[in-house]
Coordinates of C-alpha atoms in Angstrom, one line a residue:
E235 CA -13.0 40.8 -41.5
D236 CA -16.6 41.5 -39.9
A237 CA -16.2 39.2 -37.6
I238 CA -13.0 40.2 -36.3
C239 CA -14.3 43.7 -36.1
N240 CA -17.4 42.5 -34.1
V241 CA -15.3 40.8 -31.6
A242 CA -13.0 43.9 -31.2
A243 CA -16.0 46.1 -30.7
S244 CA -17.3 43.6 -27.9
F245 CA -14.1 44.6 -25.6
S246 CA -15.7 47.9 -24.6
S247 CA -19.4 46.3 -24.4
K248 CA -21.4 46.5 -21.2
R249 CA -21.0 42.8 -20.6
I250 CA -17.3 43.2 -20.5
A251 CA -17.5 46.0 -17.9
D252 CA -19.6 43.9 -15.8
Y253 CA -16.7 41.3 -15.6
G254 CA -14.8 44.4 -13.8
S255 CA -12.6 45.0 -16.8
N256 CA -11.3 48.3 -18.0
E257 CA -13.9 50.3 -20.0
N258 CA -11.6 51.1 -22.8
M259 CA -10.0 48.0 -23.8
S260 CA -10.4 48.2 -27.6
D261 CA -6.7 49.0 -28.0
E262 CA -5.7 46.1 -25.7
G263 CA -7.6 43.1 -26.6
N264 CA -6.3 40.1 -28.6
I265 CA -8.3 37.9 -30.6
L266 CA -7.5 34.3 -31.1
V267 CA -8.4 32.9 -34.4
Q268 CA -9.3 28.9 -34.2
K269 CA -10.3 26.7 -36.8
M270 CA -13.7 25.1 -36.3
I271 CA -13.7 21.5 -35.8
D272 CA -16.8 19.6 -36.9
A273 CA -16.4 16.9 -34.3
D274 CA -17.5 13.4 -34.0
Y275 CA -17.5 13.9 -30.3
A276 CA -16.5 16.5 -27.8
G277 CA -16.8 17.5 -24.0
V278 CA -15.3 18.6 -21.0
L279 CA -12.6 17.1 -18.5
F280 CA -11.8 17.7 -15.1
T281 CA -8.2 16.2 -14.1
R282 CA -9.6 16.3 -10.5
A283 CA -13.1 15.8 -9.9
P284 CA -14.5 18.8 -7.7
E285 CA -15.9 16.4 -4.9
S286 CA -13.5 13.4 -5.4
P287 CA -9.8 14.1 -4.9
G288 CA -8.9 10.7 -6.7
M289 CA -10.9 10.8 -9.5
M290 CA -11.0 12.5 -13.0
M291 CA -14.3 13.3 -14.7
V292 CA -15.1 13.4 -18.3
E293 CA -18.3 14.4 -19.9
V294 CA -19.0 13.3 -23.4
V295 CA -21.6 14.4 -26.3
E296 CA -21.9 13.2 -29.9
G297 CA -21.0 16.3 -32.2
T298 CA -19.9 19.6 -31.2
A299 CA -19.7 20.8 -27.7
D300 CA -22.0 23.9 -28.3
V301 CA -25.0 21.4 -27.6
L302 CA -23.2 20.6 -24.1
V303 CA -22.2 24.2 -23.2
S304 CA -25.9 25.5 -24.1
G305 CA -27.6 22.6 -21.9
M306 CA -29.4 21.3 -25.0
A307 CA -27.9 17.9 -24.4
V308 CA -27.3 15.6 -21.4
P309 CA -23.7 14.2 -21.7
E310 CA -22.8 10.9 -20.7
M311 CA -20.0 11.1 -17.7
F312 CA -17.3 8.6 -17.0
R313 CA -14.8 8.4 -14.0
F314 CA -11.3 7.5 -14.3
G315 CA -8.6 7.2 -11.3
R316 CA -6.8 10.3 -11.0
Y317 CA -3.6 8.4 -10.8
S318 CA -4.1 4.9 -11.8
H319 CA -6.2 6.0 -15.0
Q320 CA -8.4 3.1 -14.6
S321 CA -12.1 3.4 -15.5
M322 CA -14.3 3.7 -12.4
D323 CA -17.5 2.6 -14.2
E324 CA -19.4 -0.5 -15.6
N325 CA -20.4 1.2 -18.8
S326 CA -17.8 1.9 -21.3
P327 CA -17.6 5.5 -23.3
P328 CA -18.4 5.4 -27.0
I329 CA -14.8 6.0 -27.8
D330 CA -11.6 5.1 -26.2
L331 CA -10.9 7.9 -23.7
G332 CA -7.3 6.6 -22.7
P333 CA -5.4 8.9 -25.0
L334 CA -7.5 11.8 -23.7
I335 CA -6.5 11.2 -20.1
S336 CA -3.0 10.9 -20.9
M337 CA -3.1 14.3 -22.8
A338 CA -4.9 15.8 -19.9
K339 CA -2.3 14.9 -17.4
E340 CA 0.4 16.4 -19.6
V341 CA -1.6 19.7 -19.7
E342 CA -2.1 19.6 -16.1
G343 CA 1.7 19.4 -15.7
L344 CA 2.1 22.1 -17.9
F345 CA 0.2 24.5 -15.9
S346 CA 0.9 22.9 -12.4
A347 CA -2.7 22.8 -11.1
P348 CA -5.8 20.7 -11.8
Q349 CA -7.6 21.6 -15.1
D350 CA -10.9 22.1 -16.6
I351 CA -10.2 20.9 -20.3
E352 CA -12.6 21.5 -23.4
W353 CA -11.7 18.9 -26.0
T354 CA -13.2 17.5 -29.4
Y355 CA -12.7 14.3 -31.1
L356 CA -12.6 13.8 -35.0
G357 CA -11.1 11.2 -37.2
G358 CA -9.4 9.2 -34.3
Q359 CA -7.8 12.2 -33.0
F360 CA -8.3 14.2 -29.8
L361 CA -7.9 18.0 -30.0
I362 CA -7.5 20.5 -26.9
V363 CA -9.9 23.6 -27.5
Q364 CA -9.0 25.3 -24.2
S365 CA -7.8 24.7 -20.7
R366 CA -8.0 26.4 -17.3
D367 CA -7.3 26.3 -13.8
I368 CA -10.6 24.5 -12.0
T369 CA -12.1 27.2 -10.0
T370 CA -14.4 25.1 -7.8
L371 CA -12.0 22.9 -5.8
K372 CA -12.0 24.9 -2.8
P373 CA -14.2 23.3 0.0
G374 CA -16.8 25.6 1.8
S375 CA -16.4 24.7 5.4
K376 CA -13.4 24.0 7.5
A377 CA -14.5 20.4 8.0
E378 CA -14.8 19.9 4.3
H379 CA -11.4 21.3 3.9
R380 CA -9.8 18.9 6.4
H381 CA -11.6 16.2 4.7
V382 CA -10.3 16.7 1.3
N383 CA -6.7 17.5 2.6
E384 CA -6.7 13.9 4.4
W385 CA -7.7 12.3 0.9
Q386 CA -5.2 14.4 -0.8
R387 CA -2.6 13.4 1.5
L388 CA -3.3 9.7 1.4
L389 CA -3.5 10.0 -2.5
N390 CA -0.1 11.9 -2.7
E391 CA 1.8 9.1 -0.6
A392 CA -0.1 6.1 -3.0
K393 CA 0.1 8.0 -6.2
K394 CA 3.2 6.1 -7.7
A395 CA 2.0 2.7 -6.6
R396 CA 0.8 0.0 -9.4
P397 CA -3.0 0.4 -9.7
E398 CA -3.6 -3.0 -7.7
E399 CA -0.7 -2.8 -5.2
I400 CA -1.5 -2.8 -1.6
V401 CA -0.5 0.8 -0.3
F402 CA -2.1 0.8 3.1
K403 CA -3.0 -2.2 5.4
Q404 CA -3.9 -2.8 8.9
D405 CA -1.7 -5.4 10.6
E406 CA -0.5 -6.3 14.0
M407 CA 0.0 -2.8 15.0
S408 CA -3.6 -1.8 14.2
E409 CA -4.7 -4.6 16.4
V410 CA -3.1 -2.9 19.4
L411 CA -3.6 0.8 18.6
P412 CA -6.4 0.9 16.0
R413 CA -7.5 4.4 16.8
P414 CA -4.5 6.3 18.1
T415 CA -4.4 9.9 19.3
P416 CA -1.8 12.2 18.0
L417 CA 0.5 11.8 20.8
S418 CA 0.2 7.9 20.7
L419 CA 0.8 8.0 16.8
D420 CA 3.9 10.1 17.6
M421 CA 5.5 7.7 19.9
M422 CA 4.7 4.6 17.5
Q423 CA 6.0 6.5 14.6
T424 CA 9.2 7.2 16.7
L425 CA 9.7 3.4 17.4
W426 CA 10.0 2.6 13.5
A427 CA 11.7 5.7 12.5
N428 CA 15.3 6.4 11.6
G429 CA 17.2 6.0 15.1
G430 CA 14.3 4.4 16.8
S431 CA 13.8 1.4 18.6
V432 CA 13.6 -1.0 15.7
D433 CA 16.7 0.8 14.2
H434 CA 18.7 0.2 17.3
A435 CA 17.4 -3.3 17.5
A436 CA 18.8 -4.2 14.2
R437 CA 22.0 -2.8 14.6
A438 CA 22.5 -4.9 17.8
L439 CA 21.9 -7.9 16.0
G440 CA 23.9 -6.9 13.1
L441 CA 21.1 -6.6 10.7
A442 CA 20.4 -3.9 8.0
Y443 CA 17.3 -1.5 8.6
D444 CA 17.2 1.7 6.5
A445 CA 14.3 4.0 7.5
G446 CA 15.9 7.1 5.8
E447 CA 16.4 10.4 7.2
N448 CA 13.0 12.2 5.7
A449 CA 11.3 9.1 4.5
P450 CA 7.4 8.7 5.0
S451 CA 6.6 7.1 8.2
R452 CA 5.8 3.5 8.3
L453 CA 2.7 4.0 10.3
T454 CA 0.1 6.5 9.6
T455 CA -3.8 7.2 10.0
I456 CA -6.6 7.0 7.8
F457 CA -9.4 9.1 8.9
G458 CA -8.1 8.4 12.5
R459 CA -7.6 4.7 12.1
L460 CA -4.1 3.3 12.1
Y461 CA -2.6 1.5 9.0
T462 CA 0.8 0.5 7.9
N463 CA 2.3 2.0 4.7
M464 CA 3.2 -0.9 2.7
Q465 CA 5.8 0.8 0.6
Q466 CA 7.7 2.0 3.4
A467 CA 7.3 -1.1 5.1
T468 CA 8.6 -3.1 2.2
K469 CA 11.5 -0.6 1.9
T470 CA 12.6 -1.0 5.5
A471 CA 12.0 -4.7 5.9
I472 CA 14.7 -6.5 8.0
V473 CA 16.4 -9.2 5.6
I474 CA 18.0 -11.8 7.5
N475 CA 20.7 -13.1 5.2
R476 CA 22.4 -16.7 5.5
A477 CA 25.3 -15.3 7.7
C478 CA 22.7 -13.7 10.0
S479 CA 20.5 -16.9 10.1
I480 CA 23.4 -18.9 11.3
R481 CA 24.1 -16.6 14.0
L482 CA 20.8 -16.3 15.4
K483 CA 20.5 -20.0 15.5
K484 CA 24.1 -20.7 16.8
N485 CA 23.2 -18.0 19.7
G486 CA 19.9 -19.7 20.4
S487 CA 18.7 -18.5 23.7
R488 CA 21.4 -15.8 24.3
I489 CA 19.2 -12.7 23.8
A490 CA 16.3 -14.1 26.1
D491 CA 19.3 -15.0 28.7
E492 CA 20.8 -11.5 28.4
Y493 CA 17.3 -10.1 28.8
Y494 CA 16.5 -12.0 32.0
Q495 CA 20.2 -11.6 33.7
K496 CA 21.1 -8.1 32.5
F497 CA 18.3 -5.9 31.5
L498 CA 15.4 -7.1 33.6
P499 CA 16.8 -6.7 37.0
R500 CA 18.0 -3.1 36.3
F501 CA 14.8 -2.3 34.7
D502 CA 12.8 -3.4 37.5
N503 CA 14.9 -1.6 40.3
E504 CA 14.3 1.8 38.2
M505 CA 10.5 1.1 37.8
N506 CA 10.0 0.3 41.5
L507 CA 11.7 3.6 42.4
L508 CA 9.7 5.6 39.7
E509 CA 6.3 4.2 40.4
S510 CA 6.4 5.4 43.9
A511 CA 7.0 8.9 42.9
N512 CA 4.7 11.9 43.1
F513 CA 5.0 13.8 39.9
D514 CA 3.0 16.6 40.8
K515 CA 5.1 17.7 43.5
L516 CA 8.1 18.4 40.9
P517 CA 9.0 21.7 39.5
T518 CA 7.7 22.3 35.9
G519 CA 11.2 22.3 34.4
D520 CA 11.9 18.8 36.4
L521 CA 8.6 17.3 35.2
L522 CA 9.2 18.2 31.7
E523 CA 13.0 17.1 31.9
L524 CA 12.0 13.7 33.5
T525 CA 9.2 12.9 30.7
K526 CA 11.8 13.6 28.2
N527 CA 14.2 11.1 29.7
Q528 CA 11.6 8.7 30.1
W529 CA 10.2 8.9 26.7
Q530 CA 13.7 8.8 25.1
G531 CA 14.6 5.9 27.3
F532 CA 11.9 3.9 26.4
V533 CA 12.6 4.6 22.8
T534 CA 16.1 3.9 22.8
G535 CA 16.6 1.5 25.7
T536 CA 13.7 -0.7 27.0
H537 CA 11.8 -1.1 23.6
V538 CA 15.1 -2.0 21.9
E539 CA 15.1 -5.0 23.9
V540 CA 11.4 -5.8 23.2
E541 CA 12.4 -5.3 19.4
M542 CA 15.4 -7.7 19.6
I543 CA 13.4 -10.4 21.0
N544 CA 10.4 -9.5 18.6
I545 CA 13.0 -10.0 15.8
A546 CA 14.2 -13.5 17.4
A547 CA 10.9 -14.4 17.8
S548 CA 9.9 -13.8 14.2
F549 CA 13.1 -15.4 12.9
H550 CA 12.7 -18.5 15.2
M551 CA 8.9 -18.9 14.3
T552 CA 9.7 -19.2 10.6
N553 CA 12.5 -21.6 11.1
A554 CA 10.4 -23.8 13.5
T555 CA 7.4 -23.7 10.9
T556 CA 9.4 -24.6 8.0
E557 CA 11.4 -27.6 10.0
I558 CA 7.9 -28.7 11.2
E559 CA 6.5 -28.8 8.0
K560 CA 9.7 -30.6 6.6
A561 CA 8.9 -33.4 9.1
G562 CA 5.3 -33.7 7.8
L563 CA 3.7 -32.3 11.0
D564 CA 1.3 -29.5 11.8
P565 CA 3.3 -26.3 13.0
A566 CA 0.0 -24.9 14.7
A567 CA -0.4 -28.0 16.8
L568 CA 3.2 -28.3 18.2
L569 CA 3.7 -24.6 18.7
A570 CA 0.7 -24.7 21.1
T571 CA 2.8 -25.9 23.9
T572 CA 4.0 -22.4 24.4
P573 CA 4.0 -21.2 28.2
E574 CA 1.5 -18.5 29.1
A575 CA 2.7 -15.0 29.9
G576 CA 1.3 -11.6 30.4
P577 CA -2.4 -11.1 30.4
A578 CA -3.4 -14.4 29.2
K579 CA -1.3 -16.0 32.3
A580 CA -3.0 -13.6 34.7
M581 CA -6.5 -14.4 33.5
A582 CA -5.9 -18.3 33.2
E583 CA -4.9 -18.1 37.1
A584 CA -7.9 -15.7 38.0
G585 CA -10.3 -18.2 36.1
L586 CA -9.7 -20.5 38.9
L587 CA -10.2 -18.2 41.8
P588 CA -13.2 -17.4 44.0
K589 CA -15.3 -14.6 42.2
A590 CA -14.3 -12.0 45.1
E591 CA -10.5 -12.7 44.5
I592 CA -10.5 -12.4 40.6
R593 CA -10.4 -8.5 40.3
P594 CA -7.8 -8.0 42.9
H595 CA -5.4 -10.6 41.3
L596 CA -5.8 -9.3 38.0
L597 CA -5.1 -5.7 39.4
A598 CA -1.9 -7.2 41.0
E599 CA -0.9 -8.8 37.8
M600 CA -1.8 -6.4 35.0
G601 CA -2.8 -3.1 36.6
H602 CA -0.2 -1.1 34.4
R603 CA -2.0 -2.6 31.2
A604 CA -5.1 -1.1 29.3
A605 CA -7.3 -2.5 26.9
F606 CA -5.1 -0.7 24.4
D607 CA -1.7 -0.7 26.0
Y608 CA 0.0 1.7 23.3
E609 CA -2.8 4.3 23.7
L610 CA -1.4 6.9 26.0
A611 CA -4.7 8.6 26.7
E612 CA -6.2 5.5 27.8
P613 CA -6.7 4.9 31.5
R614 CA -4.4 1.8 33.1
Y615 CA -6.6 -0.6 34.8
R616 CA -5.1 0.4 38.2
E617 CA -6.5 4.1 37.6
K618 CA -10.0 2.7 36.7
P619 CA -10.3 -0.7 38.2
E620 CA -14.0 -1.1 37.0
L621 CA -12.5 -1.4 33.5
L622 CA -11.8 -4.9 34.4
D623 CA -15.3 -5.9 35.2
N624 CA -16.2 -7.1 31.5
I625 CA -13.0 -9.1 31.6
C626 CA -14.1 -10.6 35.2
A627 CA -17.7 -11.4 33.8
A628 CA -16.5 -13.1 30.6
L629 CA -14.0 -15.4 32.4
N630 CA -15.1 -19.0 32.7
P631 CA -13.3 -21.7 34.4
P632 CA -11.2 -23.6 31.7
Q633 CA -12.9 -26.7 30.3
P634 CA -11.2 -30.1 30.4
D635 CA -11.2 -30.4 26.8
R636 CA -9.7 -26.6 26.4
E637 CA -6.8 -27.0 28.8
P638 CA -3.5 -25.7 27.0
A639 CA -1.4 -28.3 25.2
S640 CA 1.4 -30.1 27.3
E641 CA 4.8 -31.1 26.5
Q642 CA 3.5 -34.3 25.2
G643 CA 2.7 -32.4 22.1
I644 CA 6.6 -32.3 21.4
Q645 CA 7.4 -35.8 20.0
D646 CA 10.4 -37.6 21.1
N647 CA 11.1 -38.9 17.8
L648 CA 11.3 -35.3 16.1
P649 CA 14.5 -34.6 14.2
K650 CA 17.1 -32.8 16.1
P651 CA 17.0 -29.5 13.7
C652 CA 13.1 -29.7 14.1
A653 CA 13.1 -30.2 17.9
D654 CA 15.8 -27.5 18.3
A655 CA 13.8 -25.0 16.3
L656 CA 10.8 -25.5 18.0
R657 CA 12.3 -25.4 21.6
L658 CA 13.5 -21.7 20.6
A659 CA 10.1 -20.8 19.0
R660 CA 8.3 -21.8 22.0
L661 CA 10.8 -19.9 24.3
Y662 CA 10.8 -16.5 22.3
Q663 CA 7.1 -16.8 21.7
S664 CA 6.7 -16.6 25.5
L665 CA 9.3 -14.3 25.9
K666 CA 7.8 -11.9 23.5
E667 CA 4.5 -11.6 25.6
D668 CA 6.8 -11.3 28.8
A669 CA 9.1 -8.6 27.4
K670 CA 6.0 -6.5 26.1
H671 CA 4.2 -7.0 29.5
Q672 CA 7.2 -5.9 31.3
S673 CA 8.1 -2.8 29.1
L674 CA 4.5 -1.4 29.6
R675 CA 5.4 -0.6 32.9
Q676 CA 7.4 2.2 31.7
F677 CA 4.7 3.3 29.1
A678 CA 2.3 3.5 32.0
L679 CA 4.9 5.7 33.9
I680 CA 5.2 7.9 30.7
R681 CA 1.4 8.2 30.8
Q682 CA 1.6 9.4 34.6
L683 CA 4.1 11.7 33.6
L684 CA 1.9 13.2 30.9
M685 CA -1.1 13.3 32.9
A686 CA 1.0 15.5 35.7
I687 CA 1.8 17.7 32.8
D688 CA -1.6 18.0 31.7
R689 CA -2.8 19.2 35.1
R690 CA 0.1 21.3 35.5
F691 CA -1.2 23.4 32.3
N692 CA -5.0 22.7 32.8
L693 CA -5.3 21.0 29.4
S694 CA -8.2 18.6 30.4
G695 CA -6.7 15.9 28.2
L696 CA -5.7 17.8 25.3
S697 CA -2.0 17.0 26.0
F698 CA -2.5 13.8 24.1
F699 CA -3.6 15.7 21.1
L700 CA -0.1 17.2 20.8
T701 CA 3.1 15.9 19.5
F702 CA 6.0 14.8 22.0
E703 CA 7.8 17.9 21.0
E704 CA 5.1 20.1 21.6
V705 CA 4.4 18.8 25.2
I706 CA 7.8 19.4 26.2
S707 CA 8.0 22.8 24.8
L708 CA 4.8 23.9 27.1
N709 CA 5.2 26.9 29.1
E710 CA 3.2 30.1 29.9
E711 CA 3.9 31.5 26.5
T712 CA 3.0 28.6 24.2
C713 CA 0.2 27.0 26.0
A714 CA -2.7 29.1 24.8
E715 CA -1.6 28.3 21.1
L716 CA -0.9 24.7 21.6
R717 CA -4.4 24.3 23.5
K718 CA -5.9 25.8 20.4
I719 CA -4.1 23.2 17.9
A720 CA -4.9 20.5 20.1
K721 CA -8.6 21.2 20.3
T722 CA -8.5 21.4 16.4
R723 CA -7.0 18.0 16.1
R724 CA -9.4 16.5 18.9
K725 CA -12.3 17.8 16.9
T726 CA -11.1 16.5 13.5
R727 CA -10.3 13.2 14.9
R728 CA -13.9 12.8 16.5
R729 CA -15.3 13.8 13.2
F730 CA -13.3 11.4 11.2
L731 CA -13.8 8.4 13.4
K732 CA -17.5 8.8 12.8
E733 CA -17.1 7.7 9.2
A734 CA -17.6 4.4 8.0
P735 CA -14.2 2.3 8.2
L736 CA -12.3 1.5 5.0
A737 CA -11.1 -2.0 4.1
S738 CA -8.3 -3.3 6.1
S739 CA -6.3 -3.4 2.9
L740 CA -6.2 -0.7 0.2
D741 CA -4.7 -0.4 -3.1
L742 CA -4.5 2.8 -5.5
V743 CA -7.8 2.2 -7.2
Q744 CA -9.7 1.4 -4.0
L745 CA -8.3 4.7 -2.6
E746 CA -9.3 6.6 -5.7
K747 CA -12.9 5.3 -5.6
A748 CA -13.2 5.8 -1.7
S749 CA -12.4 9.3 -2.3
S750 CA -15.6 10.0 -3.9
K751 CA -17.8 7.9 -1.5
S752 CA -17.7 5.8 1.8
T753 CA -16.1 2.5 0.5
T754 CA -16.5 0.0 3.3
R755 CA -15.7 -3.4 3.8
E756 CA -18.7 -4.8 1.8
D757 CA -17.2 -3.1 -1.5
I758 CA -14.3 -5.7 -1.3
G759 CA -16.0 -8.3 -3.6
E760 CA -16.8 -11.8 -3.9
G761 CA -14.8 -15.2 -3.7
E762 CA -13.8 -18.1 -1.4
I763 CA -13.9 -17.2 2.0
G764 CA -10.2 -17.9 3.7
G765 CA -7.2 -16.6 5.1
S766 CA -4.2 -18.2 7.0
R767 CA -4.9 -20.6 10.0
V768 CA -2.3 -19.4 12.8
S769 CA -3.7 -21.9 15.4
G770 CA -6.1 -24.9 16.0
S771 CA -5.3 -28.6 15.5
K772 CA -8.4 -29.7 14.3
V773 CA -11.5 -28.6 12.0
S774 CA -13.7 -26.4 13.9
I775 CA -17.6 -26.0 13.5
G776 CA -19.7 -23.3 15.1
R777 CA -22.2 -20.5 14.8
A778 CA -21.1 -17.1 13.5
Y779 CA -21.0 -14.3 15.9
V780 CA -20.2 -11.3 13.7
V781 CA -19.1 -7.9 15.0
S782 CA -19.1 -4.8 13.3
A783 CA -15.8 -3.0 12.7
K784 CA -16.9 -0.1 14.8
D785 CA -17.5 -2.4 17.8
A786 CA -14.5 -4.4 17.1
E787 CA -12.5 -1.1 17.4
Q788 CA -14.4 0.0 20.7
G789 CA -14.2 -3.6 22.2
K790 CA -18.0 -3.6 23.2
P791 CA -19.0 -6.5 25.3
L792 CA -20.4 -9.5 23.3
K793 CA -23.8 -9.8 25.0
A794 CA -25.2 -12.5 22.9
F795 CA -22.2 -14.7 22.5
R796 CA -22.8 -18.3 23.6
D797 CA -19.8 -20.6 24.3
G798 CA -18.7 -22.3 21.1
D799 CA -19.6 -19.6 19.0
I800 CA -17.3 -18.4 16.2
L801 CA -16.1 -14.9 16.5
V802 CA -16.0 -13.1 13.1
C803 CA -14.6 -9.6 13.2
T804 CA -12.1 -7.0 11.5
M805 CA -9.7 -7.4 14.6
V806 CA -9.9 -9.1 18.0
H807 CA -10.2 -6.5 20.7
P808 CA -7.7 -7.1 23.4
A809 CA -10.7 -6.9 25.9
W810 CA -12.4 -9.9 24.3
L811 CA -9.5 -12.6 25.2
P812 CA -12.0 -14.2 27.6
Y813 CA -14.5 -14.8 24.6
V814 CA -11.7 -16.1 22.3
L815 CA -10.8 -18.8 25.1
R816 CA -14.6 -19.8 25.3
S817 CA -15.2 -19.7 21.4
G818 CA -15.2 -22.3 18.7
G819 CA -13.0 -20.3 16.6
V820 CA -11.9 -16.7 15.3
V821 CA -12.2 -15.4 11.8
C822 CA -10.4 -11.9 11.4
E823 CA -8.9 -9.7 9.0
V824 CA -6.2 -8.4 11.1
G825 CA -3.5 -10.7 12.8
G826 CA -0.6 -12.8 12.3
W827 CA 1.2 -15.7 13.6
L828 CA 2.9 -13.5 16.4
S829 CA 0.1 -11.4 17.2
H830 CA -1.0 -11.5 21.0
I831 CA -4.4 -13.2 20.2
A832 CA -2.7 -15.6 17.9
I833 CA -0.2 -16.6 20.5
V834 CA -2.9 -17.3 23.2
A835 CA -5.3 -19.0 20.9
R836 CA -2.3 -21.6 20.1
E837 CA -1.9 -22.2 23.7
H838 CA -5.6 -23.1 24.2
D839 CA -5.9 -24.8 20.8
V840 CA -8.5 -22.4 19.6
A841 CA -8.9 -22.2 15.7
M842 CA -7.9 -18.8 14.5
I843 CA -7.8 -17.7 10.6
V844 CA -6.4 -14.4 10.1
G845 CA -6.2 -12.2 6.8
T846 CA -9.4 -13.6 5.9
R847 CA -10.8 -12.5 2.5
C848 CA -14.5 -12.0 1.4
M849 CA -15.2 -12.0 5.2
T850 CA -18.3 -9.8 4.7
N851 CA -20.2 -12.6 2.9
I852 CA -20.8 -14.1 6.5
T853 CA -23.6 -13.1 8.5
S854 CA -24.4 -13.7 12.1
D855 CA -25.9 -17.3 13.0
D856 CA -24.4 -18.7 9.7
L857 CA -23.2 -22.2 10.5
L858 CA -19.3 -22.0 9.7
T859 CA -16.6 -24.7 9.3
L860 CA -13.0 -23.7 9.9
E861 CA -11.0 -26.1 7.7
L862 CA -7.2 -26.8 8.6
D863 CA -6.1 -25.4 5.3
G864 CA -7.5 -21.9 6.4
K865 CA -10.8 -22.1 4.2
V866 CA -14.2 -20.9 5.8
E867 CA -17.4 -22.9 4.7
I868 CA -20.7 -21.8 5.3
A869 CA -23.3 -24.6 5.8
E870 CA -26.1 -25.1 3.3
A871 CA -29.6 -24.4 4.4
K872 CA -30.1 -28.4 4.8
E873 CA -27.2 -28.6 6.9
L874 CA -28.1 -25.6 9.0
A875 CA -32.0 -26.9 9.7
T876 CA -30.2 -30.2 10.9
A877 CA -27.9 -28.2 13.3
N878 CA -31.1 -26.4 14.6
A879 CA -33.1 -29.3 15.1
A880 CA -30.1 -30.8 16.9
E881 CA -29.7 -28.2 19.2

């Protein structure tokens, strides 16, 4: 009774008044009577660590918690994934905290907010003493707020994944558009969305593609860098059943024939007309309407043709690989007989010309292209011809032993199913590059229209930091607000891109860890170095030339590169094509059988290994051996000394 009276009297104390409470609270106060637990262990649990959106944090002391809250004891601190619930520390807690973690998530669900929980442990049972909303989660600056929001967005997309399931991955799309501006990302997301190019192409081929009306986008950015949402990619994967497979084999070259005979002549005429127009002379309404029509025409027309060819190319490549392996032969060697197309063809031709004629030839053949073709903010080569200088300087005449493989690579005694599959695979590999090359004329045209709009509203490049709907809604009333939005996005993107790149594949646990610190590719772990060999008919040995992830994104010139070096990088920048042709091989994380660089590498019989694991174990000047099974071996010190002496 005395204790209750003392607590009741405290409601009118000066200390209570200092909290801003009413002075006369003696009749309003309520007193909670709790049994004291003489705990074995006690502590505090944050269901979301204040500075780590992907972490839960638990502090543990032996005995009751009074020594913790009074500052008389230093607690042990343990971290757990907020969604995976996996331990993030090497050291183990004195008791199994798993039941407490589960209880904490239940408590958080009751209050619908991250919780600061005091707990005790006695006789094998956890008890909750109190729980309240965490009051220290709001970041201080706007920059910190955007940083935390970015992590929370990513974790919300990933939270239902299994702990070690790959959630985000850099694939072939990241290779062609590694750091998209908002407008370019909007275009790419539209191509993959419900009603976009892939959807139309699948329907035209009689295939199922279910992107969903309000489903998450297949493509997203992580701190400014492009990744594929693998959960969404799996849901929307185009499955070619037996009936469709038979139809694609039976139709053979029909898709290619229709492209060359029907689509390309009409497309060429339209582009020739529009490419000669002066968009600055159009009234604003007409300029915006033409931009809208060209954007929609690319999504629902031009790029549909490209995607139909991509689907056919992927099918015929898989079919040819299967048939060739059945015959006991090497797919990478036989598929190297593909005719060159696009930039690879232009560069091969340029390498045979006198120096003064190289740049004019490249401008004529690929002036509508750019280092990253699908980045609308990036100038085309015809806008800035000097962008071709690094390519021109890197070009070397083809060496006799590095000529593209010839028709003799196709053996006369191949089984008919194998020979037919190989012929179609080669056809569609080449067509894939040519169709992309042609379609990018319209993409360059869209950029010219956007630049005209940018000039019309004095945006100084800010139009690329808007969405398409925002661009076509520009007028005198909306311009000021949209300029402000674009500036904020540009500032955020620049800040994000200064951070160290994350791994090319990210599972839920890696995301949770990365939310508390910068987790780079060095955190991936140890193991055997290797991946999938997509080109090269022989074992390749050479000195490693390692390029950082940031330099790979920017495509910086490889100044110390020597002919025969093995290029080791996260991704192959398109501007590095001449280096690839002079290399002893390529080892990278991002890429696949039908990526642009892989196709070119096969044409020139350059060894290339993609999806490489544990690549960070390689350092510059290591002597590497690229095996036919995709393994990458680092020479022992004795072998390296022998190689140095020989050199």
